[in-house]
Short mmCIF file of C-alpha atoms and ligand atoms in Angstrom, two decimals:
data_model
loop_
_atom_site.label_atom_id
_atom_site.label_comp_id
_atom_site.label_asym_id
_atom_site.label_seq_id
_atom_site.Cartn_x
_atom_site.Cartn_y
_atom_site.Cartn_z
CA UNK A 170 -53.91 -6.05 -46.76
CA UNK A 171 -51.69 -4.21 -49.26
CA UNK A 172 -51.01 -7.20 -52.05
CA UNK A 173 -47.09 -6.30 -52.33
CA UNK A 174 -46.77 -6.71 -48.98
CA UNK A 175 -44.18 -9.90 -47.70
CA UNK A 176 -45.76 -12.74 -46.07
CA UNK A 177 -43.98 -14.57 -42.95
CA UNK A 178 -42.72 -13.73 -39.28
CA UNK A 179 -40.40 -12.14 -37.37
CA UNK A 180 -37.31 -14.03 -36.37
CA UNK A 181 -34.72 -13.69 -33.80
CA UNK A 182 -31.14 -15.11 -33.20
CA UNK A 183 -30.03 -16.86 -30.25
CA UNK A 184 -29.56 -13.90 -28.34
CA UNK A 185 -33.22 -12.40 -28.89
CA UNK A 186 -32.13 -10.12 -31.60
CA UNK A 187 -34.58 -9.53 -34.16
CA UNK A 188 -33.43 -9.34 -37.60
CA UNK A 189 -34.13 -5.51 -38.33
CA UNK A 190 -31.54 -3.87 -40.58
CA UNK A 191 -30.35 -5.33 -44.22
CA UNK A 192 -27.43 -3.48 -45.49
CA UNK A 193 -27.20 -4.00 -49.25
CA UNK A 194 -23.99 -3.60 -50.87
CA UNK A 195 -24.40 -2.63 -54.35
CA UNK A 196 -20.77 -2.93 -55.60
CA UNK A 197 -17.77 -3.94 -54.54
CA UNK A 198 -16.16 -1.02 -56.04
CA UNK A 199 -15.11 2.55 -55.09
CA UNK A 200 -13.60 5.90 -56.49
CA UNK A 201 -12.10 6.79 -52.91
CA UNK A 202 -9.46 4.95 -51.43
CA UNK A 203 -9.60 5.48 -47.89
CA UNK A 204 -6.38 4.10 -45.79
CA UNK A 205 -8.67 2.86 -43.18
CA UNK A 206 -10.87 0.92 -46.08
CA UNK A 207 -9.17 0.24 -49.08
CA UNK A 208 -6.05 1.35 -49.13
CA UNK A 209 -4.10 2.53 -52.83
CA UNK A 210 -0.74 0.53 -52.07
CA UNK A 211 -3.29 -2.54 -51.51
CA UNK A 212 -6.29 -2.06 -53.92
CA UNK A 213 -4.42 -0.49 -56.74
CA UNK A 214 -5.45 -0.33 -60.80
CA UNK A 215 -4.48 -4.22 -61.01
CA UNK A 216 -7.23 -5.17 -58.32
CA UNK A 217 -9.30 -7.73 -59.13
CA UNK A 218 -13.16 -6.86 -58.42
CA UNK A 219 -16.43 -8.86 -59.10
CA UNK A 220 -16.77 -9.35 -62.70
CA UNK A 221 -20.16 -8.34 -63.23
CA UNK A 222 -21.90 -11.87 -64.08
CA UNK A 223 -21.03 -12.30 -60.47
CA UNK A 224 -23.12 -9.55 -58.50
CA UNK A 225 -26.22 -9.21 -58.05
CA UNK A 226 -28.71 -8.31 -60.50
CA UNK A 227 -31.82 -5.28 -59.30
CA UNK A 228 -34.12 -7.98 -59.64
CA UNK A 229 -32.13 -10.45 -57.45
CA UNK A 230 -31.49 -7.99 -54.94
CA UNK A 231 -35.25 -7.01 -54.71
CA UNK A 232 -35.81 -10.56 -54.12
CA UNK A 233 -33.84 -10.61 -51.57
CA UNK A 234 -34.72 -7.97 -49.93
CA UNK A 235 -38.45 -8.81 -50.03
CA UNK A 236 -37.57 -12.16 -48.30
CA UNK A 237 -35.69 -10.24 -45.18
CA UNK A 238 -38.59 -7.58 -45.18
CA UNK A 239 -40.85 -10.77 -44.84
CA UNK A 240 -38.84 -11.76 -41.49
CA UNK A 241 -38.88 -8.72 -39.78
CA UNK A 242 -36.91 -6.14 -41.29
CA UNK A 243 -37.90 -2.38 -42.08
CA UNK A 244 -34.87 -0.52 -42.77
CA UNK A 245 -32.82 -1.50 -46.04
CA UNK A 246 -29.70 0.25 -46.47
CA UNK A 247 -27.63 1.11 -49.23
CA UNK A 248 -23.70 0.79 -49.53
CA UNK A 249 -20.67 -0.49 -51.26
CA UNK A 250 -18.42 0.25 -52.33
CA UNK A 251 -19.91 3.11 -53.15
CA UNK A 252 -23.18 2.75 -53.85
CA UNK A 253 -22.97 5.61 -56.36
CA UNK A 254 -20.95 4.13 -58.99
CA UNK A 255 -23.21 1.38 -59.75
CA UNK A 256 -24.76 2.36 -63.36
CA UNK A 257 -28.85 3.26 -63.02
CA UNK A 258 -29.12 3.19 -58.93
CA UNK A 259 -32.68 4.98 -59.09
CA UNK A 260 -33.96 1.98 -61.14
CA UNK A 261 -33.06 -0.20 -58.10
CA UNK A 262 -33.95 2.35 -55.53
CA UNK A 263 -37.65 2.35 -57.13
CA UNK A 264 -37.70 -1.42 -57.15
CA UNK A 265 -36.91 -1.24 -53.18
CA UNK A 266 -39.31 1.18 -52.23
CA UNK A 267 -42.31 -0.06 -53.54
CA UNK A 268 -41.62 -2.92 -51.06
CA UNK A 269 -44.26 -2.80 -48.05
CA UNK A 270 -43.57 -4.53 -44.71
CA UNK A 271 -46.24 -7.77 -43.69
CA UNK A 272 -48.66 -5.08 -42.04
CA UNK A 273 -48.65 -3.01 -45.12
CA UNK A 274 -46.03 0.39 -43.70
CA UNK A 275 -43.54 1.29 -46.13
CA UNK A 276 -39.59 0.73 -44.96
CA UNK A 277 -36.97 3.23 -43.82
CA UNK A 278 -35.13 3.34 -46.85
CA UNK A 279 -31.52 4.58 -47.15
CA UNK A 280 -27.94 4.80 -48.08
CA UNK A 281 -24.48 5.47 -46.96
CA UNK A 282 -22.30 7.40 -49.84
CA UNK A 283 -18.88 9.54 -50.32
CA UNK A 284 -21.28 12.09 -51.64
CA UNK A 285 -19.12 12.54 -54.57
CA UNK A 286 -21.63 11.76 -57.04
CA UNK A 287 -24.91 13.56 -54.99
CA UNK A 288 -24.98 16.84 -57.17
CA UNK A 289 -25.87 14.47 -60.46
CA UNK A 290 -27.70 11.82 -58.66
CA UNK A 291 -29.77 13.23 -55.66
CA UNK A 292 -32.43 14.29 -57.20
CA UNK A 293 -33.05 11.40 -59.32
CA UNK A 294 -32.51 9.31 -56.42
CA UNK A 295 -35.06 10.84 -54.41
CA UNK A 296 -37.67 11.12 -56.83
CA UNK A 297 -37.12 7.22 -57.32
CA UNK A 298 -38.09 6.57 -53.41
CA UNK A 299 -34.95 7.10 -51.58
CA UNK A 300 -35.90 8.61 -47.79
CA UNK A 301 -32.72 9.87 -46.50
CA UNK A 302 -28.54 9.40 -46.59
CA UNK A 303 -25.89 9.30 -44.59
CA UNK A 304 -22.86 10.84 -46.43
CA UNK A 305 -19.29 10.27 -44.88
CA UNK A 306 -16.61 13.58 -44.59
CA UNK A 307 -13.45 12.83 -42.28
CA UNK A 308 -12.75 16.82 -42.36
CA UNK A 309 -13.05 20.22 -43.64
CA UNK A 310 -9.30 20.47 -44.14
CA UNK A 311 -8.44 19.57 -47.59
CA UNK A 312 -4.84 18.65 -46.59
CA UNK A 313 -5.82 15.97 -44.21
CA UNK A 314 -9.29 14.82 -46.23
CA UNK A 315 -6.77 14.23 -49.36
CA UNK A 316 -4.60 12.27 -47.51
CA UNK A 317 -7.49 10.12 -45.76
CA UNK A 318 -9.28 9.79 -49.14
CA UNK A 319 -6.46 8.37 -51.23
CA UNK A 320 -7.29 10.25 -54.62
CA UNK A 321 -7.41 13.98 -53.32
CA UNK A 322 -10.71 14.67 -53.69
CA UNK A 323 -11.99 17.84 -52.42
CA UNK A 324 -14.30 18.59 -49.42
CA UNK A 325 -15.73 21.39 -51.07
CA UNK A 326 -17.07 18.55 -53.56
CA UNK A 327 -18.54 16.05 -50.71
CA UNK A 328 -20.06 19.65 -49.30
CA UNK A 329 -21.97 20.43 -52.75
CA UNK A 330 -23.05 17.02 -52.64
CA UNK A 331 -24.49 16.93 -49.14
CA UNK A 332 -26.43 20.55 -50.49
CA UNK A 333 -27.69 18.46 -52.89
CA UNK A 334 -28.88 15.96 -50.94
CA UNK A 335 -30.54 18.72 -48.60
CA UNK A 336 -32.09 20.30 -51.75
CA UNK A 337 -33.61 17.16 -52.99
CA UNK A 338 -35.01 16.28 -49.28
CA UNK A 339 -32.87 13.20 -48.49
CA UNK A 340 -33.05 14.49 -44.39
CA UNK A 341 -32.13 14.32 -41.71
CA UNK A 342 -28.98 14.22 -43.07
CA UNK A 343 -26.00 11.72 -41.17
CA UNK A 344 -22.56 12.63 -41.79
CA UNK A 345 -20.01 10.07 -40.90
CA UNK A 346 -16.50 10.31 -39.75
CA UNK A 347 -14.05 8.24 -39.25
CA UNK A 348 -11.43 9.28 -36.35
CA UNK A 349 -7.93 8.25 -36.37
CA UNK A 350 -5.63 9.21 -33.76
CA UNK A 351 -2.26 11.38 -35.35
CA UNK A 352 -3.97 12.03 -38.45
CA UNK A 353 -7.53 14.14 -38.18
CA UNK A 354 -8.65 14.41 -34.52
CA UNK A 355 -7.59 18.34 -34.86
CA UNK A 356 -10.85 18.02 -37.25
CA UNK A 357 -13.64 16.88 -34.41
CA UNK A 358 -14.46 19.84 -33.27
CA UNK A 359 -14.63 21.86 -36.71
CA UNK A 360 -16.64 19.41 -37.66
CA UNK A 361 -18.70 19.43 -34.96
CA UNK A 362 -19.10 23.33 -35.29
CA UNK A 363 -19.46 22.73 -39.15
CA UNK A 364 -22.36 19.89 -38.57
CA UNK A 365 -24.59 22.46 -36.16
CA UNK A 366 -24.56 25.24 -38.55
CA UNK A 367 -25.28 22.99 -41.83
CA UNK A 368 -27.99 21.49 -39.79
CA UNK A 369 -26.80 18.29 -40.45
CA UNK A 370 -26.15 15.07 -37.74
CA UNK A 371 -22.56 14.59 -37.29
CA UNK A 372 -21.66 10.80 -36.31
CA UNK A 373 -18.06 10.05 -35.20
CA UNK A 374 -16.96 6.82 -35.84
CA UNK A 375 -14.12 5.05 -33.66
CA UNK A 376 -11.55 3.89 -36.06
CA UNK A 377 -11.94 -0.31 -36.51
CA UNK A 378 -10.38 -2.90 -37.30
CA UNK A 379 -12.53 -4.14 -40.24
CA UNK A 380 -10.62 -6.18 -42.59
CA UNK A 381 -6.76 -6.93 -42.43
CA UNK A 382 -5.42 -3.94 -44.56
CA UNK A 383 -5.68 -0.59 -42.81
CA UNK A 384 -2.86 -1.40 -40.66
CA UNK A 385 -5.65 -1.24 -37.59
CA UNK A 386 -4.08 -0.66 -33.52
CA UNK A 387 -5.71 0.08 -30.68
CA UNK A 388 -3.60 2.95 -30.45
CA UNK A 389 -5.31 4.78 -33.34
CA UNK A 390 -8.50 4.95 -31.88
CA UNK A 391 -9.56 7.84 -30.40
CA UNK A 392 -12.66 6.50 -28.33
CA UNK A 393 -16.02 7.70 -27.36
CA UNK A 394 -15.43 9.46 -24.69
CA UNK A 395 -12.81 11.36 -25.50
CA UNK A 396 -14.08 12.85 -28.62
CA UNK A 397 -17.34 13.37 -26.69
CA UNK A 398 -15.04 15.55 -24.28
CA UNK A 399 -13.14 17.45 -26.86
CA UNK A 400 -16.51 18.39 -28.15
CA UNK A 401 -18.03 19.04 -24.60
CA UNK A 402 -15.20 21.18 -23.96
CA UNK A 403 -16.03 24.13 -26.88
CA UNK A 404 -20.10 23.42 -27.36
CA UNK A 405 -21.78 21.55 -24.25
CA UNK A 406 -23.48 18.82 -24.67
CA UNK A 407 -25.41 16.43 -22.39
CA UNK A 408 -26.65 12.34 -23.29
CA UNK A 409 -29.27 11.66 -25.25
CA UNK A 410 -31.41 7.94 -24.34
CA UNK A 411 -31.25 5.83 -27.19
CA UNK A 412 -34.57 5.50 -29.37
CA UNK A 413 -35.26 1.89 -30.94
CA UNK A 414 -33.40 -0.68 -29.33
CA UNK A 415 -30.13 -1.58 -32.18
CA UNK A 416 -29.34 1.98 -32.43
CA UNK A 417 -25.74 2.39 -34.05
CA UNK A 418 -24.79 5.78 -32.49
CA UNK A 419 -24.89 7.15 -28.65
CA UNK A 420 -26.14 10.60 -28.93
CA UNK A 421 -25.81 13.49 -26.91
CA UNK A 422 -27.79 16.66 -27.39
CA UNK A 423 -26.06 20.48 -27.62
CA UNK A 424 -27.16 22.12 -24.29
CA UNK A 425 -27.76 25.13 -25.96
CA UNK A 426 -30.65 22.92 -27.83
CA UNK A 427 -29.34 23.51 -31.35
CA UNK A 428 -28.37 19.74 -32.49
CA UNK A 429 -27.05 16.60 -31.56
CA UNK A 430 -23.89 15.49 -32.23
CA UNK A 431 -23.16 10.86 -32.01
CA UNK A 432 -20.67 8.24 -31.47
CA UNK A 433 -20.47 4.76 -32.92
CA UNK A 434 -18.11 3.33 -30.61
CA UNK A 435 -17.90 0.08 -32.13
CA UNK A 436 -14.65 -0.74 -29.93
CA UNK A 437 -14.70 1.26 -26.89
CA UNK A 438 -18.56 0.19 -25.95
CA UNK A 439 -19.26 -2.07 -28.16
CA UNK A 440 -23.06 -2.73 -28.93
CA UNK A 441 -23.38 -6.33 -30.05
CA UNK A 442 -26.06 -7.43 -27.45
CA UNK A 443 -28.79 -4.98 -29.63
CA UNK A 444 -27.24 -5.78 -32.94
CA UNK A 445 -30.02 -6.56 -35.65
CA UNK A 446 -28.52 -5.68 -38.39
CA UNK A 447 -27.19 -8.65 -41.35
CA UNK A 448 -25.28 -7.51 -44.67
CA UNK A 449 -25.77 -8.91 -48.24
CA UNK A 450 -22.60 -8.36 -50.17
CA UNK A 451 -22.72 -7.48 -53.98
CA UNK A 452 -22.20 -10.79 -55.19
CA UNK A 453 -25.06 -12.29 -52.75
CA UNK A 454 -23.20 -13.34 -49.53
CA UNK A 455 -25.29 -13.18 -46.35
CA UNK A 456 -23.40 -11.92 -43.34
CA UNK A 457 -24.59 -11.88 -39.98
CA UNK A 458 -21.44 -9.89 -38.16
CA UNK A 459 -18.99 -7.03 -39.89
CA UNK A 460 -16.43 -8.49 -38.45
CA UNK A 461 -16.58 -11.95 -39.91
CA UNK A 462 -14.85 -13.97 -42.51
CA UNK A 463 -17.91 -16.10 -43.00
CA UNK A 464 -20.53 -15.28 -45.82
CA UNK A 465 -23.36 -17.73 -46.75
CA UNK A 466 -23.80 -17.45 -50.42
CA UNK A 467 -27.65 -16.82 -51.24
CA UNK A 468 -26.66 -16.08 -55.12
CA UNK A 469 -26.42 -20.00 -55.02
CA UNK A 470 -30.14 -20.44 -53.72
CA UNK A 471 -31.03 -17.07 -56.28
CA UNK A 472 -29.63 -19.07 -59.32
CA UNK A 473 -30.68 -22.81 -58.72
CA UNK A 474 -31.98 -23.69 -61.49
CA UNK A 475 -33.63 -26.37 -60.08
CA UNK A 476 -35.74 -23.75 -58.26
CA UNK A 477 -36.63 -21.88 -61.02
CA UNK A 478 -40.29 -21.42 -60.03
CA UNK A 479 -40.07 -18.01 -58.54
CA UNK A 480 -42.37 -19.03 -55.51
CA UNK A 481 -40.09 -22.30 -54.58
CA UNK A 482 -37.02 -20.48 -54.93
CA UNK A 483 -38.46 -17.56 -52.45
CA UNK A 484 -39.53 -20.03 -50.19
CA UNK A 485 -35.94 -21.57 -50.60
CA UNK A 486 -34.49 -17.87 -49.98
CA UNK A 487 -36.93 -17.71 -46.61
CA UNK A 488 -35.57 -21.16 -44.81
CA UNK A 489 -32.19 -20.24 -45.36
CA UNK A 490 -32.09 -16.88 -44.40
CA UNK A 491 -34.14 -18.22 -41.21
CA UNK A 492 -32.14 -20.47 -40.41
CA UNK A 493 -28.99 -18.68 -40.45
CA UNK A 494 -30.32 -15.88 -38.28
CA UNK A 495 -31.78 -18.07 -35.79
CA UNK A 496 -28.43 -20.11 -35.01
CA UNK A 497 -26.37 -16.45 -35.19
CA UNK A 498 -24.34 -16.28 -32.30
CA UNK A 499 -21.64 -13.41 -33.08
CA UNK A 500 -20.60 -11.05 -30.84
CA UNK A 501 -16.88 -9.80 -32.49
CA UNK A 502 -16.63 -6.63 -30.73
CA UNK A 503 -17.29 -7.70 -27.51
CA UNK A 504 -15.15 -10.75 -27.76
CA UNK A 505 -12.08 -8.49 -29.05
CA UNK A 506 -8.72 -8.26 -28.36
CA UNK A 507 -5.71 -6.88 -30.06
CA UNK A 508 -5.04 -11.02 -30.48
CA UNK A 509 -8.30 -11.62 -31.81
CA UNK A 510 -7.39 -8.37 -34.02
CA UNK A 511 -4.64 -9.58 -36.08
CA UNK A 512 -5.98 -13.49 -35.75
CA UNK A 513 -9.57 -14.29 -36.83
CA UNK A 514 -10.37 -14.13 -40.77
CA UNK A 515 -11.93 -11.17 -41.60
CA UNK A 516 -13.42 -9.96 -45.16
CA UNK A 517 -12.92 -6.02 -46.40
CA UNK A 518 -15.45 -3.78 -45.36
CA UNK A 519 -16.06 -2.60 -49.23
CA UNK A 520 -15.97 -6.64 -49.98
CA UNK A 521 -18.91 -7.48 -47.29
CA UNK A 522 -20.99 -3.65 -47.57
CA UNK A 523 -19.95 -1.23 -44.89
N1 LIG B 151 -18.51 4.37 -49.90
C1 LIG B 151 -19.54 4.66 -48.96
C2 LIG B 151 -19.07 5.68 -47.95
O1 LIG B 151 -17.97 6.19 -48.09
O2 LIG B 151 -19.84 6.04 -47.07
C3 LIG B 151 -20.16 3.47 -48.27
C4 LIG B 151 -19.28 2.34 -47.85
S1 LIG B 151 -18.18 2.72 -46.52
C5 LIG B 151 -17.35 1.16 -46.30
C6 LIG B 151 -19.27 2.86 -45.15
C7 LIG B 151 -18.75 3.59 -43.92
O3 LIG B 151 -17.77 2.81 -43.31
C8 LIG B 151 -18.13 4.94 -44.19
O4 LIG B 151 -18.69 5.92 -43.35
C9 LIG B 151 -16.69 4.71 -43.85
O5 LIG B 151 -16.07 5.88 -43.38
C10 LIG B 151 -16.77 3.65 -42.77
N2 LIG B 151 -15.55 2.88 -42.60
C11 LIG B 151 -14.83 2.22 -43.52
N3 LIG B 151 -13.76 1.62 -42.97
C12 LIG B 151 -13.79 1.92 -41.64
C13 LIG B 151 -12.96 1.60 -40.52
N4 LIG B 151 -11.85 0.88 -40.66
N5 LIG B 151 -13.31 2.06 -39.31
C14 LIG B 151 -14.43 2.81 -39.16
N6 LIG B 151 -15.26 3.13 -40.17
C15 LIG B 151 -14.94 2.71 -41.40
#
């Protein structure tokens, strides 16, 4: 057996999910604004983010990550924030893929970006080990992209950064939006047509109510189906069965056979029964649901000095990451209401790792 490779077992949570997908936020910063995510009134130049004693060193979060890898999961994903704008990213991209799973496989390593930073950082990023990215665009009209984005930044930017990305071979390329009803559904299907010809997976996402300061209602969603429809109507498109059990998007295939076009419909169908995935915020919080308040802090376990011995303090990392998964219970978006909406505690989706 491959000597880097993670000793220990899969685990699953009370409702038979396996623990699969570790989403790593890097930073708790961003250089976008988005009014669904962080909005300017809110998270303006006074803001108060992590000092940087307080998240996560490369080495810390490759220590981490080796201990989930160890319990079952394979696919370690990068965010924020955004991910970009923490200082020497390749150096921790390097440290993450040279981690093998217990049988010796490498993992499915990738990231989820603005893109804004991809023409400088692509290459470097791939040559460090990075496999693919998923780089979000809410439209090709600069008008309403400015206004989603907070700090009028330009699509043709985000576009020279996903040709980056496709230069330096971080494919098959996702590209996320975001759909909010009144303010860029005239943008689905031009980005739908856009997507097909770029060769490039589009993936709406149904506007949610991460957080408590994008102003979230039910009446701002535009759900699955209809956007599935709006696209139907111009460029056919038939459903696609799902491939690994946990999948994020419902896909549907362009009859015409060029493409496929998805849906996370996080609150019209929501998907927590095959939910594997946990987050590790920048400063070191463990969280087993997005749409949860409650973080379990592994920086404290990371930093105890009276674990100091590197193999006590893994072993340390191991129970409590065990444990937490196998008592997890969450099921937000199936449990939702618009009471539950405005009631429960919920952290930031930059705060937790999106
Ligand atoms: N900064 C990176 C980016 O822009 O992709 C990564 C972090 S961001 C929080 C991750 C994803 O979450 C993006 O695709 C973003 O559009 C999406 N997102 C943020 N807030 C959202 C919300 N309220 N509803 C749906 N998606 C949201």
């Amino acid at each position: 057996m491959d000597p880097n490779a993670t000793l220990a077992a899969p685990i699953a949570d009370v409702l038979g999910r396996p623990l699969h997908d570790l989403r790593i936020s890097v930073t708790d910063r961003c250089n976008f604004r988005c009014t669904y995510c962080m909005p300017k009134e809110i998270f303006g130049a006074d803001f108060a983010f992590l000092p940087r004693s307080e998240v996560l060193t490369f080495e810390e979060i490759e220590r981490v990550a080796r201990v989930f890898v160890g319990l079952g999961v394979e696919k370690l994903r990068l965010t924020g924030g955004e991910p970009l704008v923490r200082r020497d990213l390749p150096i921790l991209v390097e440290k993450l893929a040279s981690i093998r799973r217990p049988g010796g496989g490498p993992l499915d390593l990738t990231m989820t970006t603005n893109g804004s930073a991809l023409r400088k950082l692509a290459a470097p990023l791939a040559a460090a080990g990075l496999g693919r990215v998923t780089i979000s665009l809410d439209s090709l009209d600069d008008a309403v992209f400015s206004a989603m984005n907070g700090v009028d930044f330009p699509v043709a930017k985000v576009l020279d950064g996903i040709a980056a990305a496709q230069e330096a071979g971080l494919g098959p390329i996702k590209v996320n939006m975001v759909v909010r009803r009144g303010i860029n559904e005239s943008s689905v299907v031009p980005m739908a047509r856009w997507a097909r010809g770029a060769g490039v997976t589009l993936r709406f996402i149904e506007f949610m109510d991460v957080g408590h300061t994008n102003g979230w209602r039910m009446d701002e969603v535009v759900g699955a189906d209809e956007l599935v429809a709006m696209v139907d109507a111009e460029m056919p498109v038939e459903a696609e069965p799902p491939r690994y059990r946990g999948e994020v998007a419902t896909r549907f295939r362009y009859r015409d056979g060029v493409g496929e076009v998805g849906v996370i419909a996080s609150v019209t169908k929501p998907f927590c029964g095959d939910c594997t995935r946990a987050r590790l915020s920048a400063e070191g919080r463990f969280y087993t649901c997005l749409f949860t308040g409650d973080g379990h802090d592994l920086r404290a376990v990371l930093r105890d000095p009276v674990l100091a011995d590197p193999a006590a303090n893994d072993a340390a990392l191991r129970d409590t990451v065990a444990s937490i998964w196998r008592v997890r219970d969450d099921r937000y978006s199936e449990e939702r209401t618009e009471a539950t909406s405005s009631s429960l505690p919920r952290l930031e989706m930059f705060a937790m790792g999106g």
